CSV table of C-alpha atoms and ligand atoms in Angstrom, one decimal:
chain,number,residue,atom,x,y,z
A,16,MET,CA,106.5,148.3,41.5
A,17,PHE,CA,108.2,147.2,44.7
A,18,PRO,CA,109.5,150.9,45.8
A,19,LYS,CA,113.0,150.9,46.0
A,20,LYS,CA,112.7,153.7,49.0
A,21,GLY,CA,110.2,153.6,51.8
A,22,ALA,CA,107.9,156.3,52.5
A,23,SER,CA,106.8,157.7,55.7
A,24,GLU,CA,103.6,155.9,57.7
A,25,GLU,CA,101.9,159.3,57.3
A,26,GLU,CA,102.4,159.4,53.6
A,27,VAL,CA,101.8,155.6,53.1
A,28,LEU,CA,98.6,155.9,55.6
A,29,ALA,CA,97.1,159.0,53.5
A,30,GLU,CA,97.4,156.7,50.1
A,31,LEU,CA,95.7,154.0,51.8
A,32,GLU,CA,93.1,156.3,53.1
A,33,GLU,CA,92.4,157.5,49.5
A,34,LYS,CA,92.6,153.9,47.8
A,35,THR,CA,90.0,152.7,50.2
A,36,SER,CA,87.7,155.6,50.0
A,37,GLU,CA,85.6,153.5,47.6
A,38,ASP,CA,84.9,150.9,50.4
A,39,LEU,CA,81.7,151.0,51.9
A,40,THR,CA,82.0,150.7,55.6
A,41,PHE,CA,79.8,149.1,58.4
A,42,ASP,CA,79.6,152.0,60.5
A,43,SER,CA,78.0,154.1,57.3
A,44,GLY,CA,75.0,151.8,57.8
A,45,ARG,CA,74.9,151.4,54.2
A,46,ILE,CA,76.0,147.6,54.4
A,47,LEU,CA,72.8,145.6,54.6
A,48,GLY,CA,73.2,142.5,53.0
A,49,SER,CA,76.4,141.3,54.7
A,50,MET,CA,77.0,138.6,57.2
A,51,CYS,CA,79.9,140.6,58.7
A,52,THR,CA,79.9,143.5,60.7
A,53,HIS,CA,82.4,146.1,62.4
A,54,PRO,CA,84.0,143.9,65.2
A,55,HIS,CA,83.2,144.6,69.1
A,56,PRO,CA,86.1,147.2,70.2
A,57,PHE,CA,87.1,145.0,72.9
A,58,ALA,CA,87.5,141.9,70.5
A,59,ALA,CA,89.6,144.4,68.2
A,60,GLU,CA,91.5,145.6,71.0
A,61,VAL,CA,92.5,141.9,72.1
A,62,VAL,CA,93.4,141.3,68.6
A,63,ARG,CA,95.8,144.2,68.5
A,64,ARG,CA,97.3,143.4,71.7
A,65,TYR,CA,97.9,139.6,71.0
A,66,ILE,CA,98.7,140.1,67.3
A,67,ASP,CA,102.1,138.1,67.2
A,68,ARG,CA,100.5,134.7,68.8
A,69,ASN,CA,100.9,131.7,66.3
A,70,LEU,CA,98.7,128.9,67.2
A,71,GLY,CA,100.6,127.0,64.6
A,72,ASP,CA,103.2,126.6,67.0
A,73,PRO,CA,101.4,126.3,70.5
A,74,GLY,CA,104.7,125.0,72.2
A,75,LEU,CA,105.8,128.6,71.9
A,76,HIS,CA,102.6,130.2,73.0
A,77,VAL,CA,101.4,127.8,75.4
A,78,GLY,CA,99.2,129.8,77.1
A,79,SER,CA,97.0,131.1,73.9
A,80,GLN,CA,96.7,127.2,73.2
A,81,ARG,CA,95.2,126.8,76.5
A,82,VAL,CA,92.8,129.7,75.6
A,83,GLU,CA,91.7,128.4,72.5
A,84,ARG,CA,90.6,125.1,74.0
A,85,GLU,CA,88.7,127.0,76.7
A,86,ALA,CA,87.1,129.1,73.7
A,87,ILE,CA,86.1,125.7,71.9
A,88,ALA,CA,84.7,124.3,75.6
A,89,MET,CA,82.6,127.5,76.0
A,90,LEU,CA,81.2,127.1,72.3
A,91,SER,CA,80.6,123.2,72.9
A,92,SER,CA,78.7,124.4,76.0
A,93,LEU,CA,76.6,127.0,74.3
A,94,LEU,CA,75.9,123.8,71.6
A,95,GLY,CA,74.8,121.5,74.2
A,96,LEU,CA,78.1,119.5,74.5
A,97,GLU,CA,80.2,118.9,77.8
A,98,LYS,CA,83.4,118.3,76.0
A,99,GLY,CA,84.2,119.1,72.6
A,100,TYR,CA,87.0,118.7,70.3
A,101,GLY,CA,88.1,121.5,67.9
A,102,ASN,CA,89.7,124.8,66.4
A,103,ILE,CA,89.2,128.3,66.0
A,104,VAL,CA,89.8,128.4,62.3
A,105,SER,CA,89.7,130.9,59.3
A,106,GLY,CA,85.9,131.0,58.9
A,107,GLY,CA,83.0,129.0,57.9
A,108,THR,CA,85.0,127.7,54.8
A,109,GLU,CA,87.6,126.1,56.5
A,110,ALA,CA,85.3,124.5,59.4
A,111,ASN,CA,83.2,123.1,56.5
A,112,ILE,CA,86.4,121.5,54.8
A,113,LEU,CA,87.6,120.1,58.1
A,114,ALA,CA,84.1,118.5,58.8
A,115,VAL,CA,84.0,116.8,55.1
A,116,ARG,CA,87.8,115.8,55.7
A,117,ALA,CA,87.1,114.1,58.8
A,118,PHE,CA,83.9,112.3,57.6
A,119,ARG,CA,86.0,111.1,54.4
A,120,ASN,CA,88.8,110.0,56.4
A,121,LEU,CA,86.6,107.9,59.1
A,122,ALA,CA,84.8,106.2,56.3
A,123,ASP,CA,86.2,103.3,54.6
A,124,VAL,CA,84.5,104.0,51.3
A,125,GLU,CA,85.9,104.1,47.7
A,126,ASN,CA,84.0,106.7,45.9
A,127,PRO,CA,83.0,109.1,48.9
A,128,GLU,CA,79.6,110.9,48.8
A,129,LEU,CA,78.2,113.7,50.9
A,130,ILE,CA,74.5,114.6,51.1
A,131,LEU,CA,73.9,117.8,51.4
A,132,PRO,CA,70.6,120.5,50.7
A,133,ARG,CA,70.5,122.4,47.7
A,134,SER,CA,70.6,125.6,49.9
A,135,ALA,CA,74.5,124.6,51.3
A,136,HIS,CA,77.0,127.3,51.1
A,137,PHE,CA,79.4,127.2,48.1
A,138,SER,CA,82.5,126.1,50.5
A,139,PHE,CA,81.1,122.5,50.1
A,140,LEU,CA,82.0,122.8,46.3
A,141,LYS,CA,85.8,123.5,47.9
A,142,ALA,CA,85.6,120.7,50.0
A,143,SER,CA,84.4,118.5,47.4
A,144,GLU,CA,86.8,119.4,44.7
A,145,MET,CA,89.9,119.1,47.3
A,146,LEU,CA,88.8,116.1,49.1
A,147,LYS,CA,87.7,114.3,45.9
A,148,VAL,CA,83.9,113.7,47.5
A,149,ARG,CA,80.9,113.5,45.3
A,150,LEU,CA,78.0,116.0,46.3
A,151,VAL,CA,74.7,114.6,46.1
A,152,TRP,CA,72.1,117.4,46.4
A,153,ALA,CA,68.8,117.0,48.3
A,154,ASP,CA,66.0,119.0,47.4
A,155,LEU,CA,64.2,121.6,49.3
A,156,ARG,CA,60.7,121.8,50.7
A,157,GLU,CA,58.4,124.4,49.6
A,158,ASP,CA,59.4,126.2,52.9
A,159,HIS,CA,63.3,126.3,51.5
A,160,SER,CA,64.3,123.7,54.3
A,161,VAL,CA,65.8,120.5,52.8
A,162,ASP,CA,63.5,117.8,52.1
A,163,VAL,CA,64.4,115.0,54.6
A,164,ARG,CA,62.8,112.3,52.5
A,165,ASP,CA,64.9,113.1,49.5
A,166,VAL,CA,68.0,112.9,51.9
A,167,GLU,CA,67.1,109.6,53.1
A,168,GLU,CA,66.5,108.2,49.3
A,169,LYS,CA,69.9,109.5,48.2
A,170,ILE,CA,71.9,107.3,51.1
A,171,THR,CA,74.0,104.9,49.1
A,172,SER,CA,76.8,102.6,50.4
A,173,ASN,CA,79.0,105.5,49.6
A,174,THR,CA,77.6,108.0,51.4
A,175,ILE,CA,80.0,109.4,54.3
A,176,GLY,CA,77.7,111.8,55.7
A,177,ILE,CA,74.9,114.3,55.7
A,178,VAL,CA,74.8,118.0,56.3
A,179,GLY,CA,72.2,120.3,57.5
A,180,ILE,CA,72.0,124.0,57.8
A,181,ALA,CA,71.1,125.8,60.8
A,182,GLY,CA,70.8,129.5,58.9
A,183,THR,CA,71.0,129.2,55.3
A,184,THR,CA,73.1,131.8,53.5
A,185,GLY,CA,70.4,133.1,51.2
A,186,LEU,CA,67.3,132.8,53.7
A,187,GLY,CA,68.4,132.1,57.2
A,188,VAL,CA,66.5,128.9,57.0
A,189,VAL,CA,67.0,126.1,59.7
A,190,ASP,CA,66.7,122.7,58.3
A,191,ASP,CA,64.8,120.2,60.4
A,192,ILE,CA,67.9,119.2,62.3
A,193,PRO,CA,66.3,116.8,64.9
A,194,ALA,CA,64.8,114.7,61.7
A,195,LEU,CA,68.1,114.6,59.9
A,196,SER,CA,69.8,113.5,63.3
A,197,ASP,CA,67.2,110.5,63.7
A,198,LEU,CA,67.9,109.6,60.1
A,199,ALA,CA,71.8,109.8,60.5
A,200,LEU,CA,71.6,107.5,63.8
A,201,ASP,CA,69.2,105.2,62.1
A,202,TYR,CA,71.8,104.6,59.0
A,203,GLY,CA,74.9,104.8,61.2
A,204,LEU,CA,76.1,108.3,59.4
A,205,PRO,CA,77.5,111.2,61.0
A,206,LEU,CA,75.6,114.4,60.6
A,207,HIS,CA,77.4,117.9,60.2
A,208,VAL,CA,75.4,121.2,60.9
A,209,ASP,CA,76.7,124.0,59.3
A,210,ALA,CA,75.8,127.1,62.0
A,211,ALA,CA,78.3,129.4,60.4
A,212,PHE,CA,75.5,132.1,60.8
A,213,GLY,CA,73.1,130.4,63.0
A,214,GLY,CA,75.5,129.4,65.8
A,215,PHE,CA,75.8,132.7,67.3
A,216,VAL,CA,71.9,133.4,66.9
A,217,ILE,CA,69.9,130.5,67.5
A,218,PRO,CA,70.5,129.5,71.2
A,219,PHE,CA,69.8,133.3,72.1
A,220,ALA,CA,66.8,133.4,70.0
A,221,LYS,CA,65.4,130.2,71.6
A,222,ALA,CA,66.0,131.6,75.3
A,223,LEU,CA,64.0,134.7,73.8
A,224,GLY,CA,61.1,132.5,73.0
A,225,TYR,CA,61.5,132.5,69.3
A,226,ASP,CA,60.5,128.9,67.8
A,227,ILE,CA,63.4,127.7,66.1
A,228,PRO,CA,64.1,123.8,65.7
A,229,ASP,CA,66.7,122.1,67.9
A,230,PHE,CA,70.2,122.2,65.8
A,231,ASP,CA,72.9,121.3,68.3
A,232,PHE,CA,74.9,118.6,70.0
A,233,ARG,CA,71.8,118.1,72.0
A,234,LEU,CA,70.7,115.8,69.3
A,235,ARG,CA,72.8,112.7,69.2
A,236,GLY,CA,73.2,112.2,65.4
A,237,VAL,CA,75.1,115.6,65.3
A,238,LYS,CA,78.7,115.0,65.2
A,239,SER,CA,80.1,118.2,64.3
A,240,ILE,CA,79.0,121.9,64.1
A,241,THR,CA,80.4,124.9,62.3
A,242,ILE,CA,79.7,128.1,64.4
A,243,ASP,CA,81.5,131.4,63.1
A,244,PRO,CA,82.3,133.9,65.6
A,245,HIS,CA,83.4,136.4,63.0
A,246,LYS,CA,79.9,136.7,61.8
A,247,MET,CA,77.3,137.2,64.7
A,248,GLY,CA,79.7,137.1,67.3
A,249,MET,CA,81.5,140.2,66.9
A,250,VAL,CA,85.0,139.1,66.4
A,251,PRO,CA,87.1,140.4,64.0
A,252,ILE,CA,87.8,138.3,60.6
A,253,PRO,CA,88.9,135.9,60.4
A,254,ALA,CA,87.5,133.6,63.0
A,255,GLY,CA,85.6,130.6,62.5
A,256,GLY,CA,84.8,127.6,64.7
A,257,ILE,CA,84.8,124.0,64.1
A,258,ILE,CA,83.7,121.4,66.8
A,259,PHE,CA,83.6,117.7,66.8
A,260,ARG,CA,81.4,115.7,69.4
A,261,GLU,CA,84.3,113.0,69.6
A,262,LYS,CA,88.1,113.1,69.6
A,263,ARG,CA,88.4,110.5,66.9
A,264,PHE,CA,87.2,112.8,64.2
A,265,LEU,CA,89.7,115.7,65.0
A,266,GLU,CA,92.4,112.7,65.1
A,267,ALA,CA,91.2,111.5,61.6
A,268,ILE,CA,92.4,114.9,60.2
A,269,SER,CA,95.5,115.6,62.4
A,270,VAL,CA,99.0,115.5,60.9
A,271,PRO,CA,102.3,115.3,63.0
A,272,ALA,CA,104.3,118.5,62.8
A,273,PRO,CA,107.7,116.9,64.4
A,274,TYR,CA,110.1,119.7,64.6
A,275,LEU,CA,108.0,122.7,66.4
A,276,ALA,CA,108.8,124.0,69.9
A,277,GLY,CA,106.3,121.8,71.7
A,278,GLY,CA,108.1,118.7,70.3
A,279,LYS,CA,106.0,116.4,68.3
A,280,VAL,CA,102.5,118.3,67.9
A,281,TRP,CA,99.5,117.4,65.7
A,282,GLN,CA,97.8,119.6,63.6
A,283,ALA,CA,94.1,119.4,62.3
A,284,THR,CA,93.5,122.6,60.6
A,285,ILE,CA,94.4,123.6,57.0
A,286,THR,CA,96.2,126.6,57.8
A,287,GLY,CA,99.6,125.9,59.4
A,288,THR,CA,100.6,129.3,61.1
A,289,ARG,CA,97.5,130.6,62.1
A,290,PRO,CA,96.5,133.6,63.9
A,291,GLY,CA,96.4,133.0,68.1
A,292,ALA,CA,94.7,136.7,68.7
A,293,GLN,CA,91.4,135.6,66.8
A,294,ALA,CA,91.0,132.8,69.2
A,295,LEU,CA,91.8,134.9,72.0
A,296,ALA,CA,89.4,137.2,70.9
A,297,VAL,CA,86.4,134.5,70.9
A,298,TRP,CA,87.4,133.9,74.3
A,299,ALA,CA,87.5,137.5,75.2
A,300,MET,CA,83.9,138.2,73.7
A,301,ILE,CA,82.6,135.4,75.1
A,302,LYS,CA,83.5,136.4,78.6
A,303,HIS,CA,82.8,140.0,77.9
A,304,LEU,CA,79.1,139.7,76.8
A,305,GLY,CA,78.0,136.3,78.3
A,306,PHE,CA,74.6,134.5,77.1
A,307,GLU,CA,72.8,137.6,78.4
A,308,GLY,CA,75.1,140.0,76.4
A,309,TYR,CA,74.6,138.1,73.1
A,310,LYS,CA,71.1,137.3,74.0
A,311,GLU,CA,70.7,141.4,73.7
A,312,ILE,CA,72.1,141.5,70.4
A,313,VAL,CA,70.0,138.9,69.3
A,314,ARG,CA,66.9,140.3,70.5
A,315,ARG,CA,67.5,143.6,68.8
A,316,ALA,CA,68.5,141.9,65.5
A,317,MET,CA,65.3,139.9,65.8
A,318,GLU,CA,63.0,142.4,66.7
A,319,LEU,CA,64.2,144.6,63.6
A,320,SER,CA,64.0,141.8,61.1
A,321,ARG,CA,60.2,141.0,62.4
A,322,TRP,CA,59.6,144.9,61.7
A,323,PHE,CA,61.5,145.1,58.6
A,324,ALA,CA,59.7,142.5,57.0
A,325,ALA,CA,56.2,143.6,57.8
A,326,GLU,CA,57.3,147.3,56.4
A,327,LEU,CA,58.5,145.4,53.4
A,328,LYS,CA,55.1,143.8,52.6
A,329,LYS,CA,53.4,147.3,52.6
A,330,ILE,CA,55.5,148.2,49.4
A,331,PRO,CA,53.9,147.7,46.2
A,332,GLY,CA,55.5,145.1,43.9
A,333,VAL,CA,57.9,143.5,46.6
A,334,TYR,CA,57.4,140.0,48.5
A,335,LEU,CA,59.3,138.2,50.9
A,336,ILE,CA,60.8,134.9,49.6
A,337,ARG,CA,59.5,133.4,53.3
A,338,GLU,CA,58.9,134.7,56.8
A,339,PRO,CA,62.1,135.3,58.6
A,340,VAL,CA,63.5,132.7,60.7
A,341,LEU,CA,66.6,134.3,62.0
A,342,ASN,CA,67.6,137.9,61.5
A,343,ILE,CA,67.7,137.5,57.7
A,344,VAL,CA,65.0,138.9,55.5
A,345,SER,CA,65.1,138.4,51.6
A,346,PHE,CA,62.7,139.5,49.1
A,347,GLY,CA,62.0,139.7,45.7
A,348,ALA,CA,60.4,142.3,43.4
A,349,GLY,CA,58.9,142.4,39.8
A,350,ASN,CA,62.0,144.3,38.6
A,351,LEU,CA,64.5,142.9,40.8
A,352,GLU,CA,67.5,143.8,38.8
A,353,GLU,CA,66.6,147.1,38.1
A,354,ALA,CA,65.8,147.7,41.6
A,355,GLU,CA,69.0,146.4,42.5
A,356,GLU,CA,70.7,148.6,40.0
A,357,GLU,CA,69.1,151.7,41.5
A,358,LEU,CA,69.7,151.0,45.0
A,359,LYS,CA,73.2,150.5,44.2
A,360,LYS,CA,73.6,153.7,42.6
A,361,ARG,CA,72.1,155.2,45.8
A,362,GLY,CA,74.7,153.9,47.7
A,363,TRP,CA,73.3,150.6,48.8
A,364,GLY,CA,75.6,147.7,49.9
A,365,VAL,CA,73.1,144.9,48.5
A,366,SER,CA,73.1,142.4,45.9
A,367,ALA,CA,70.5,140.5,43.9
A,368,HIS,CA,72.7,137.7,42.7
A,369,ARG,CA,70.2,134.6,43.8
A,370,GLY,CA,67.2,136.2,42.5
A,371,TYR,CA,66.4,138.1,45.5
A,372,ILE,CA,67.8,140.8,47.7
A,373,ARG,CA,69.3,139.5,51.1
A,374,ILE,CA,69.1,142.0,54.3
A,375,VAL,CA,71.3,140.8,57.1
A,376,MET,CA,70.1,142.7,60.5
A,377,MET,CA,73.8,142.4,61.8
A,378,PRO,CA,74.4,144.4,64.9
A,379,HIS,CA,75.6,147.5,62.7
A,380,VAL,CA,72.3,147.9,61.0
A,381,ARG,CA,70.1,150.2,62.7
A,382,ARG,CA,66.2,151.4,62.2
A,383,GLU,CA,67.2,154.6,60.6
A,384,HIS,CA,69.3,152.7,58.1
A,385,LEU,CA,66.6,150.5,57.3
A,386,GLU,CA,63.7,153.2,57.1
A,387,GLU,CA,65.9,155.3,54.9
A,388,PHE,CA,66.5,152.1,52.7
A,389,LEU,CA,62.8,151.7,52.7
A,390,GLY,CA,62.0,155.1,51.6
A,391,ASP,CA,64.5,154.5,48.5
A,392,LEU,CA,62.9,151.0,47.8
A,393,ARG,CA,59.4,152.8,47.7
A,394,GLU,CA,60.4,155.5,45.7
A,395,ILE,CA,62.0,153.1,43.0
A,396,MET,CA,59.0,150.4,43.1
A,397,LEU,CA,56.7,153.4,42.6
A,398,GLY,CA,58.9,154.3,39.6
B,406,0PR,N1,78.5,128.5,56.0
B,406,0PR,C1,77.3,129.5,55.7
B,406,0PR,C2,75.9,129.0,56.0
B,406,0PR,C3,77.8,130.6,55.2
B,406,0PR,O1,76.5,131.5,55.4
B,406,0PR,C4,79.0,131.0,54.9
B,406,0PR,C5,79.5,132.3,54.6
B,406,0PR,C6,80.1,130.0,55.0
B,406,0PR,C7,79.7,128.9,55.6
B,406,0PR,C8,81.5,130.3,54.9
B,406,0PR,O2,82.2,131.2,55.8
B,406,0PR,P1,83.2,131.9,55.5
B,406,0PR,O3,83.0,133.1,54.7
B,406,0PR,O4,83.5,132.6,56.8
B,406,0PR,O5,84.3,131.3,55.1
B,406,0PR,N2,78.6,133.3,54.2
B,406,0PR,C9,78.5,134.4,53.8
B,406,0PR,C10,77.9,134.7,52.3
B,406,0PR,O6,77.9,133.9,51.5
B,406,0PR,C11,80.0,135.1,53.6
B,406,0PR,C12,79.9,136.4,53.4
B,406,0PR,C13,80.2,137.1,54.3
B,406,0PR,C14,79.4,136.8,52.4
B,406,0PR,C15,80.2,138.7,54.3
B,406,0PR,C16,79.7,138.6,51.9
B,406,0PR,C17,80.0,139.0,52.9
B,406,0PR,O7,79.8,140.4,52.8
B,406,0PR,O8,76.5,135.5,52.8
């Protein structure tokens, strides 16, 4: 019911505290399977300070729009591109939808088809339904990366583009993007790389010496990349990123908004009114942490993943789905559903819906949390 009279802030907050007391918090260390984290306090402060900025009407917030462009420029440069075109959007879902939209609008095809790995995120289902693009699923190889030969076999005259994944949702696997890029160039098709998760991991992990395939704009077939600051970038939700190699992709999805303060402006994003604060927070976090700062975060996460994977293998009945590539470790067990139930009862935020349990070494996950988790898992497995 809509209350007739207002209550004091204290009363309302007390009620909210009570209502959200069931939520798991990132600080507690119990959330082990999420790609989100407690945002960096500095990024949270930036969001609070610029909470009223609306990038849907950049004529009012000219400075914020410039900052968004600079954020895109910094992300582009991280991804090996001198000048990129894109936006800070609401998350990986919007970013992927925008990429499919651009590919579809640029292709002159009556029954558009998009080829993507079976491991792709469900955001492409939304894109498919909204944009009337048929999804053509490519098989995976034994190592859970996409089978590039199968991708090639599935190319037809209806194909509008190819998707590769740099950090799959379930296992953190990086597809053979160099091979997909060559294929895309051979067939004159655009390649979209979904690095929603991996974008803020792979460049730093590579700098640390981890052997991970190239995945970014340095490969000429790559025409667009999704990279989410609200995952490993430590920016508050919602902050996704979409970057195109060329302006024509952005132009292909821009609609005129003629009556705004800036005169006739063009909008490519799905959302109209959209938070400037998040774009400013992306900019601020990159400036504040720099390459070296993110590298340290990734170093910790990668080392923790290797250690955790080795510890898991010591537990009877537990097996890795594959050796970790990024900071995601997924494991199976004979009695997986029971184990999940029992872990949940013990207060762990994990899920076994994909047939395995995924642990994501986000910045809030610490070794002592994992030790406790391993102890519980060992007990459960030994029954
Ligand atoms: N692409 C990939 C590779 C993803 O893993 C995800 C999200 C997306 C796109 C879509 O991003 P948005 O959710 O920002 O639109 N993958 C996460 C997952 O399914 C989303 C998530 C995050 C789920 C936190 C749970 C959670 O606690 O795991």
